[in-house]
Coordinates of C-alpha atoms and ligand atoms in Angstrom, one line a residue:
M1 CA -83.9 55.9 -9.2
K2 CA -87.3 55.2 -8.5
L3 CA -88.0 51.5 -7.3
L4 CA -92.0 50.7 -7.4
S5 CA -92.8 47.2 -5.3
V6 CA -95.7 45.1 -5.7
I7 CA -96.6 42.6 -3.0
G8 CA -99.8 41.3 -1.2
T9 CA -99.4 37.7 -0.2
R10 CA -97.8 36.6 3.0
P11 CA -94.5 35.2 1.6
Q12 CA -94.0 38.2 -0.5
Y13 CA -94.3 40.5 3.0
V14 CA -91.5 38.3 4.5
K15 CA -89.5 38.8 1.1
A16 CA -90.1 42.3 0.6
S17 CA -88.9 42.9 4.5
A18 CA -85.5 41.9 3.8
I19 CA -85.4 44.2 0.7
F20 CA -86.8 47.4 2.8
H21 CA -84.5 46.5 5.4
E22 CA -81.3 47.0 3.4
L23 CA -82.9 49.8 1.2
K24 CA -82.3 51.9 4.6
R25 CA -78.8 52.2 3.3
Y26 CA -79.0 53.6 -0.5
P27 CA -80.8 56.7 0.1
Q28 CA -80.2 57.3 -3.6
I29 CA -83.4 54.7 -4.2
K30 CA -87.0 56.4 -3.4
S31 CA -89.3 53.7 -2.6
V32 CA -92.8 53.6 -3.5
L33 CA -94.9 50.4 -1.6
V34 CA -98.0 49.2 -3.5
D35 CA -99.9 46.1 -1.7
S36 CA -102.5 44.4 -4.4
G37 CA -104.8 43.4 -1.1
Q38 CA -104.4 39.6 -2.6
H39 CA -104.3 38.9 1.1
Y40 CA -106.4 40.7 3.5
D41 CA -107.3 38.9 6.7
D42 CA -105.0 40.5 9.3
N43 CA -102.8 37.1 10.1
L44 CA -102.4 36.9 6.7
S45 CA -101.0 40.1 5.9
E46 CA -101.3 43.2 8.7
I47 CA -99.3 41.2 11.3
F48 CA -96.4 40.7 9.0
L49 CA -96.2 44.2 7.6
R50 CA -96.1 45.3 11.6
E51 CA -93.8 42.5 12.8
L52 CA -91.5 42.3 10.0
E53 CA -90.7 46.6 9.7
I54 CA -92.0 47.2 6.5
P55 CA -93.2 50.6 5.7
T56 CA -96.8 51.3 5.4
P57 CA -97.9 50.7 2.0
D58 CA -98.6 53.8 -0.4
Y59 CA -101.2 52.3 -2.1
N60 CA -103.6 49.1 -1.3
L61 CA -105.4 48.0 -4.6
G62 CA -107.6 46.1 -2.2
V63 CA -108.1 43.3 -5.1
G64 CA -108.7 40.4 -2.4
S65 CA -110.1 37.0 -3.2
G66 CA -111.4 36.0 -6.8
S67 CA -110.7 33.8 -9.9
H68 CA -107.2 34.0 -11.1
A69 CA -108.7 36.2 -13.9
D70 CA -110.2 38.6 -11.4
Q71 CA -107.2 38.9 -9.3
T72 CA -105.4 39.5 -12.2
A73 CA -107.1 41.8 -14.1
G74 CA -108.1 44.0 -11.0
I75 CA -104.2 44.1 -10.4
I76 CA -103.4 45.0 -13.7
S77 CA -106.5 47.9 -13.9
K78 CA -105.8 49.1 -10.5
L79 CA -102.0 49.5 -11.0
D80 CA -102.0 51.0 -14.4
P81 CA -103.0 54.3 -13.0
I82 CA -100.7 54.3 -10.3
L83 CA -97.8 53.3 -12.7
E84 CA -98.9 56.3 -14.8
K85 CA -98.4 58.9 -11.8
E86 CA -95.3 57.9 -10.1
K87 CA -93.4 57.1 -13.2
P88 CA -90.7 54.3 -11.5
D89 CA -87.6 53.6 -13.3
W90 CA -88.4 50.0 -12.2
V91 CA -91.1 47.9 -10.9
L92 CA -89.9 44.9 -8.4
V93 CA -92.2 42.2 -8.0
Y94 CA -91.4 39.2 -5.9
G95 CA -91.9 35.1 -6.5
D96 CA -94.5 33.1 -8.1
T97 CA -98.4 34.5 -7.0
N98 CA -101.0 36.2 -9.0
T99 CA -99.8 39.9 -7.4
T100 CA -96.5 38.8 -9.4
L101 CA -97.9 38.3 -12.6
G102 CA -100.3 41.1 -12.5
G103 CA -97.6 43.5 -11.3
A104 CA -95.2 42.4 -14.0
L105 CA -97.7 42.7 -16.7
T106 CA -98.7 45.9 -15.9
A107 CA -95.1 47.4 -15.7
A108 CA -94.3 45.5 -18.9
K109 CA -97.0 46.5 -20.8
R110 CA -95.9 50.3 -19.9
N111 CA -92.2 49.6 -21.0
I112 CA -91.2 50.2 -17.5
P113 CA -88.6 47.4 -16.4
V114 CA -89.3 44.7 -14.3
V115 CA -86.7 43.5 -11.5
H116 CA -88.4 40.0 -10.2
V117 CA -86.8 38.4 -7.1
E118 CA -87.2 34.5 -6.6
A119 CA -86.4 34.1 -10.7
G120 CA -85.0 30.9 -11.9
V121 CA -87.7 28.6 -10.3
R122 CA -89.4 26.3 -12.5
L123 CA -91.2 22.4 -10.8
G124 CA -92.1 21.4 -14.4
N125 CA -95.7 21.9 -13.6
R126 CA -97.8 23.9 -15.9
A127 CA -101.0 22.8 -14.2
M128 CA -100.0 25.0 -10.9
P129 CA -101.0 28.3 -11.1
E130 CA -97.8 29.5 -10.0
E131 CA -95.3 28.0 -12.6
I132 CA -97.4 30.2 -14.9
N133 CA -96.7 33.0 -13.2
R134 CA -93.3 32.4 -12.8
I135 CA -92.5 31.5 -16.6
V136 CA -94.4 34.9 -17.6
A137 CA -92.9 36.9 -14.7
D138 CA -89.4 35.9 -15.7
H139 CA -89.6 36.6 -19.5
L140 CA -91.2 39.8 -18.9
S141 CA -88.6 40.4 -16.3
T142 CA -85.4 42.8 -17.5
L143 CA -83.5 42.1 -14.6
L144 CA -83.9 38.4 -12.6
C145 CA -82.8 37.8 -9.1
V146 CA -82.4 34.1 -9.4
V147 CA -82.3 32.3 -6.3
T148 CA -80.3 29.4 -7.2
E149 CA -77.2 28.7 -9.2
S150 CA -79.2 25.8 -10.6
G151 CA -81.8 28.3 -11.7
M152 CA -79.2 30.4 -13.7
D153 CA -79.1 27.2 -15.5
L154 CA -82.6 26.7 -16.1
L155 CA -83.2 30.2 -17.5
A156 CA -80.1 29.9 -19.9
K157 CA -82.1 26.9 -21.2
E158 CA -84.8 29.6 -21.9
G159 CA -82.8 32.2 -23.4
I160 CA -82.2 34.2 -20.3
T161 CA -79.1 34.8 -19.4
A162 CA -76.4 37.4 -18.1
P163 CA -76.5 40.8 -17.7
N164 CA -80.2 39.9 -17.3
A165 CA -80.0 36.9 -14.9
V166 CA -77.8 37.5 -11.9
Y167 CA -77.4 34.6 -8.9
C168 CA -78.5 36.6 -5.9
G169 CA -79.7 33.9 -3.2
D170 CA -82.8 33.6 -1.4
V171 CA -83.6 36.6 0.9
M172 CA -85.8 34.8 3.1
Y173 CA -82.6 33.4 4.4
D174 CA -81.6 37.1 5.4
V175 CA -85.4 37.5 7.4
C176 CA -84.9 34.2 8.9
L177 CA -81.2 35.5 10.3
R178 CA -82.6 38.5 11.3
F179 CA -85.3 37.3 13.1
K180 CA -84.5 34.1 14.9
E181 CA -83.2 35.4 17.8
L182 CA -86.4 37.8 18.0
S183 CA -88.6 34.6 17.5
A184 CA -87.3 32.8 20.6
Q185 CA -87.2 36.0 22.9
R186 CA -90.7 37.1 21.7
S187 CA -93.1 34.3 20.6
D188 CA -94.3 32.1 23.4
I189 CA -95.8 29.6 21.1
L190 CA -94.4 26.8 22.6
K191 CA -96.0 27.6 25.9
K192 CA -99.2 28.5 24.6
L193 CA -99.8 25.2 22.8
K194 CA -97.9 23.2 25.7
L195 CA -95.0 21.8 23.3
T196 CA -91.6 20.5 24.1
E197 CA -89.0 21.7 21.3
K198 CA -87.9 18.7 19.1
Q199 CA -91.3 16.7 20.2
F200 CA -93.5 18.0 17.5
I201 CA -93.9 18.1 13.9
A202 CA -95.0 21.6 12.5
A203 CA -97.0 21.0 9.1
T204 CA -98.7 23.5 6.6
I205 CA -101.2 22.6 3.7
H206 CA -102.4 25.5 1.4
R207 CA -101.3 24.7 -2.4
A208 CA -104.6 24.6 -4.3
E209 CA -103.1 21.1 -5.9
N210 CA -104.0 19.7 -2.1
A211 CA -106.3 21.6 -0.6
D212 CA -108.8 21.6 -3.9
D213 CA -108.3 18.0 -4.7
A214 CA -110.8 16.3 -2.8
K215 CA -108.1 12.8 -3.1
H216 CA -105.4 14.5 -2.1
L217 CA -106.9 16.7 0.9
A218 CA -108.4 13.3 2.4
A219 CA -105.0 11.4 2.0
I220 CA -103.3 13.8 4.3
V221 CA -105.9 13.9 6.7
D222 CA -105.8 10.1 6.9
A223 CA -101.8 10.4 7.4
F224 CA -101.9 13.3 10.0
T225 CA -104.3 11.2 11.8
T226 CA -102.2 7.7 11.8
L227 CA -98.9 9.9 12.3
S228 CA -100.6 11.6 15.0
K229 CA -101.1 8.6 17.1
E230 CA -97.0 8.6 17.5
Y231 CA -96.1 12.5 16.9
R232 CA -97.7 15.6 17.9
I233 CA -98.8 17.8 15.0
V234 CA -99.4 21.4 14.7
L235 CA -101.3 22.9 11.9
P236 CA -101.6 26.0 11.5
L237 CA -104.3 26.3 8.9
H238 CA -104.5 28.5 6.2
P239 CA -108.1 29.9 5.2
R240 CA -108.4 27.9 2.1
T241 CA -107.7 24.6 3.5
R242 CA -110.0 25.3 6.3
K243 CA -113.0 26.0 3.9
A244 CA -111.7 22.7 1.8
L245 CA -112.0 20.6 4.9
E246 CA -115.3 21.9 6.2
Q247 CA -116.8 21.5 2.8
A248 CA -115.6 18.1 2.8
G249 CA -116.7 17.1 6.3
L250 CA -113.0 16.2 7.6
M251 CA -112.8 19.5 10.0
G252 CA -113.9 16.9 13.0
K253 CA -111.8 14.0 12.3
L254 CA -108.7 16.1 11.9
E255 CA -109.5 18.4 14.8
A256 CA -109.5 15.3 16.7
A257 CA -106.2 14.0 15.9
V258 CA -103.8 17.2 15.6
T259 CA -103.6 20.6 17.0
I260 CA -105.1 22.9 14.7
T261 CA -104.6 27.0 15.2
E262 CA -105.3 30.3 13.2
P263 CA -102.6 31.1 10.6
L264 CA -99.5 32.3 12.8
G265 CA -97.5 35.9 12.5
Y266 CA -93.9 35.6 11.6
L267 CA -92.5 35.2 14.8
D268 CA -94.6 32.4 15.9
M269 CA -94.4 30.3 12.9
A270 CA -90.3 30.7 12.8
R271 CA -90.1 30.0 16.8
L272 CA -92.7 26.7 15.4
T273 CA -90.5 26.0 12.7
S274 CA -86.7 26.4 14.5
T275 CA -87.9 24.3 17.3
A276 CA -89.9 21.2 15.4
A277 CA -88.2 17.5 14.8
L278 CA -89.5 17.8 11.4
V279 CA -91.5 20.3 8.9
A280 CA -94.0 18.8 6.7
T281 CA -95.6 21.4 4.2
D282 CA -96.6 22.0 0.6
S283 CA -95.2 25.4 0.9
G284 CA -92.1 26.2 -1.1
G285 CA -91.0 29.1 1.0
L286 CA -91.5 27.1 4.5
Q287 CA -89.3 24.3 2.6
R288 CA -86.6 26.9 2.6
E289 CA -87.1 27.9 6.0
A290 CA -86.9 24.3 7.2
F291 CA -83.6 23.9 6.1
F292 CA -82.2 27.5 7.2
Y293 CA -83.0 26.5 10.8
H294 CA -81.6 23.0 10.0
V295 CA -85.0 21.1 10.6
P296 CA -85.4 18.7 8.1
C297 CA -88.5 18.6 6.0
V298 CA -90.8 16.4 4.3
N299 CA -92.6 18.4 0.8
I300 CA -96.2 16.8 0.5
H301 CA -96.5 17.6 -3.4
T302 CA -96.3 15.6 -6.3
D303 CA -93.2 17.7 -7.4
V304 CA -89.7 18.5 -6.3
F305 CA -89.2 22.4 -5.1
W306 CA -85.6 22.4 -4.3
P307 CA -83.5 19.5 -6.0
E308 CA -80.0 20.6 -4.1
L309 CA -82.3 20.1 -0.3
E310 CA -83.4 16.7 -1.7
A311 CA -80.0 15.9 -2.6
M312 CA -78.5 16.8 0.5
G313 CA -80.9 14.8 2.6
W314 CA -82.8 17.7 3.9
N315 CA -85.9 17.4 2.3
H316 CA -87.9 14.3 1.4
V317 CA -90.6 14.7 -1.5
V318 CA -93.4 12.3 -1.1
R319 CA -94.2 12.6 -5.0
K320 CA -97.2 10.5 -4.5
V321 CA -99.9 12.2 -2.3
D322 CA -101.9 9.5 -1.0
A323 CA -101.8 8.5 3.0
P324 CA -99.3 5.5 2.7
T325 CA -96.7 7.2 1.0
I326 CA -96.8 10.4 3.2
I327 CA -96.8 8.4 6.5
A328 CA -93.8 6.5 5.4
T329 CA -92.0 9.4 4.1
V330 CA -92.9 11.2 7.6
Q331 CA -91.7 8.4 9.9
N332 CA -88.4 8.0 7.2
G333 CA -87.7 11.4 7.7
L334 CA -87.7 11.4 11.5
K335 CA -85.7 8.1 11.5
K336 CA -82.9 10.0 9.6
G337 CA -83.1 12.7 11.3
T338 CA -80.7 15.6 10.6
P339 CA -78.2 15.2 7.7
K340 CA -74.5 15.4 8.5
T341 CA -73.8 18.3 6.1
W342 CA -75.3 21.6 5.3
S343 CA -74.2 23.8 2.6
N344 CA -76.3 26.7 1.5
P345 CA -77.3 26.8 -2.2
F346 CA -79.4 29.8 -1.6
G347 CA -76.5 32.7 -1.7
S348 CA -74.9 34.5 1.0
E349 CA -76.0 36.4 4.5
N350 CA -77.3 39.6 2.8
N351 CA -79.3 38.2 -0.5
A352 CA -81.1 41.8 -0.1
K353 CA -77.9 43.6 -0.6
A354 CA -76.7 41.4 -3.9
I355 CA -80.3 42.3 -5.4
I356 CA -80.0 45.8 -4.8
E357 CA -76.4 46.1 -6.3
A358 CA -77.2 44.1 -9.0
L359 CA -80.2 46.6 -9.9
L360 CA -77.8 49.6 -9.4
T361 CA -75.2 47.7 -12.0
Y362 CA -77.8 46.9 -14.2
G363 CA -78.4 50.1 -14.2
N364 CA -75.0 51.5 -15.0
I365 CA -74.8 49.0 -17.7
R366 CA -77.8 50.6 -19.2
R367 CA -76.4 54.0 -19.0
T368 CA -73.0 53.3 -20.8
A369 CA -74.3 51.3 -23.3
Ligands
UD1_1 C1 -101.5 32.4 -2.8 C2 -100.7 32.0 -3.9 C3 -99.7 31.0 -3.5 C4 -98.8 31.2 -2.1 C5 -99.8 31.6 -1.1 C6 -99.2 32.0 0.1 C7 -101.5 32.1 -6.2 C8 -102.3 31.7 -7.4 N1 -101.4 31.9 -5.2 O1 -102.6 31.4 -2.4 O2 -98.6 31.1 -4.8 O3 -98.1 30.2 -1.8 O4 -100.8 32.7 -1.6 O5 -99.9 31.9 1.2 O6 -101.7 33.1 -6.2 N2 -108.3 33.7 1.9 C9 -109.0 34.4 2.9 N3 -108.2 35.7 3.2 C10 -107.1 36.1 3.1 C11 -106.8 35.4 1.6 C12 -107.5 34.4 1.0 O7 -110.1 33.6 4.0 O8 -106.5 37.1 3.6 C13 -109.0 32.7 1.5 C14 -109.8 33.0 -0.1 O9 -111.1 31.9 0.5 C15 -109.5 32.8 -0.9 C16 -108.5 31.5 -0.7 O10 -107.9 32.0 0.5 O11 -110.2 32.4 -2.1 C17 -107.3 31.4 -1.7 O12 -106.4 32.7 -1.5 P1 -105.6 33.3 -2.7 O13 -105.1 34.7 -2.8 O14 -106.2 33.0 -3.7 O15 -104.6 31.5 -3.0 P2 -103.8 31.2 -1.9 O16 -104.0 30.1 -1.5 O17 -103.2 32.5 -0.7

């Protein structure tokens, strides 16, 4: 079987790391790796390939930044001749970025079956670019590797069921388990930033709905400024958010209050997340990672990403991005601390294996059908 994977953004490098690690046990699967180049800064791409031991991509499409239309169209036109040349049996896409959409669409148009890792996620908000990407990628895919049981129910409502949809869990958990110890050994981020374990908040903001919305961005800066009087806040800053803060003239105010760093590599970020008292973020991936590390999390977004985590008390969703709500939710999250129960709705300890086995099983079903 020839499996061609399309990746290109920071969270996709993380997820791909789990699959490539597991693929070593399956010599019958020949792998081809395409990097879309959606993320191109070293600290958003290269460092992840290196730290997470991902094979060097066979192709880089170099699409870079641009409008959604330009990014998606660039991926389609550059990926298509590669699919023609490589003739893979399957194309594998991850998550919900424009790279996911471009990869799924190009393959589907060539009648190459698509396997979608992290399928079955819906926030119910079509204003989010990622929601469009999720829906389209799921509906174009032949095999949907679903992250949660509730995702299976969501897909069933849209008419997608077994054998196409398979609950496989979250490969980010595999990566957390594999690199937790290593991050403690190799990362000196706590020392570098003079941080004490459980005495700080780790924050990230990168969603278009926050970074590109003047009101939301100002509210987050206000909230972090107020909270920083009581708590140390560390904010590795995505370039999109940095640009928006600079344009809004908010960088000086934020820098005076919180510790801002460049985007961190995987090991430093894992160390920061796993040792924080609380994580405050609009990243769906980091919300899960905080949970995997048993760290409570505040989701700075209007939508609920992971209802299971909210129900268990691990995730506190602001729902309204204004300063008083963010401040109250963070304070409440810190006060409540660590919930008593932890049970993982994101699969087993080797979700990459579940995905590869699902792929092989589906191939067999097709052959015998
Ligand atoms: C993308 C995904 C988002 C994912 C995130 C992970 C889409 C629609 N969004 O958002 O779902 O959570 O990746 O980080 O696909 N930039 C750089 N250097 C880079 C890459 C980007 O400076 O290497 C800057 C550029 O100004 C660019 C902006 O960041 O315009 C946004 O980048 P883009 O790839 O469009 O989206 P992300 O915000 O990274």
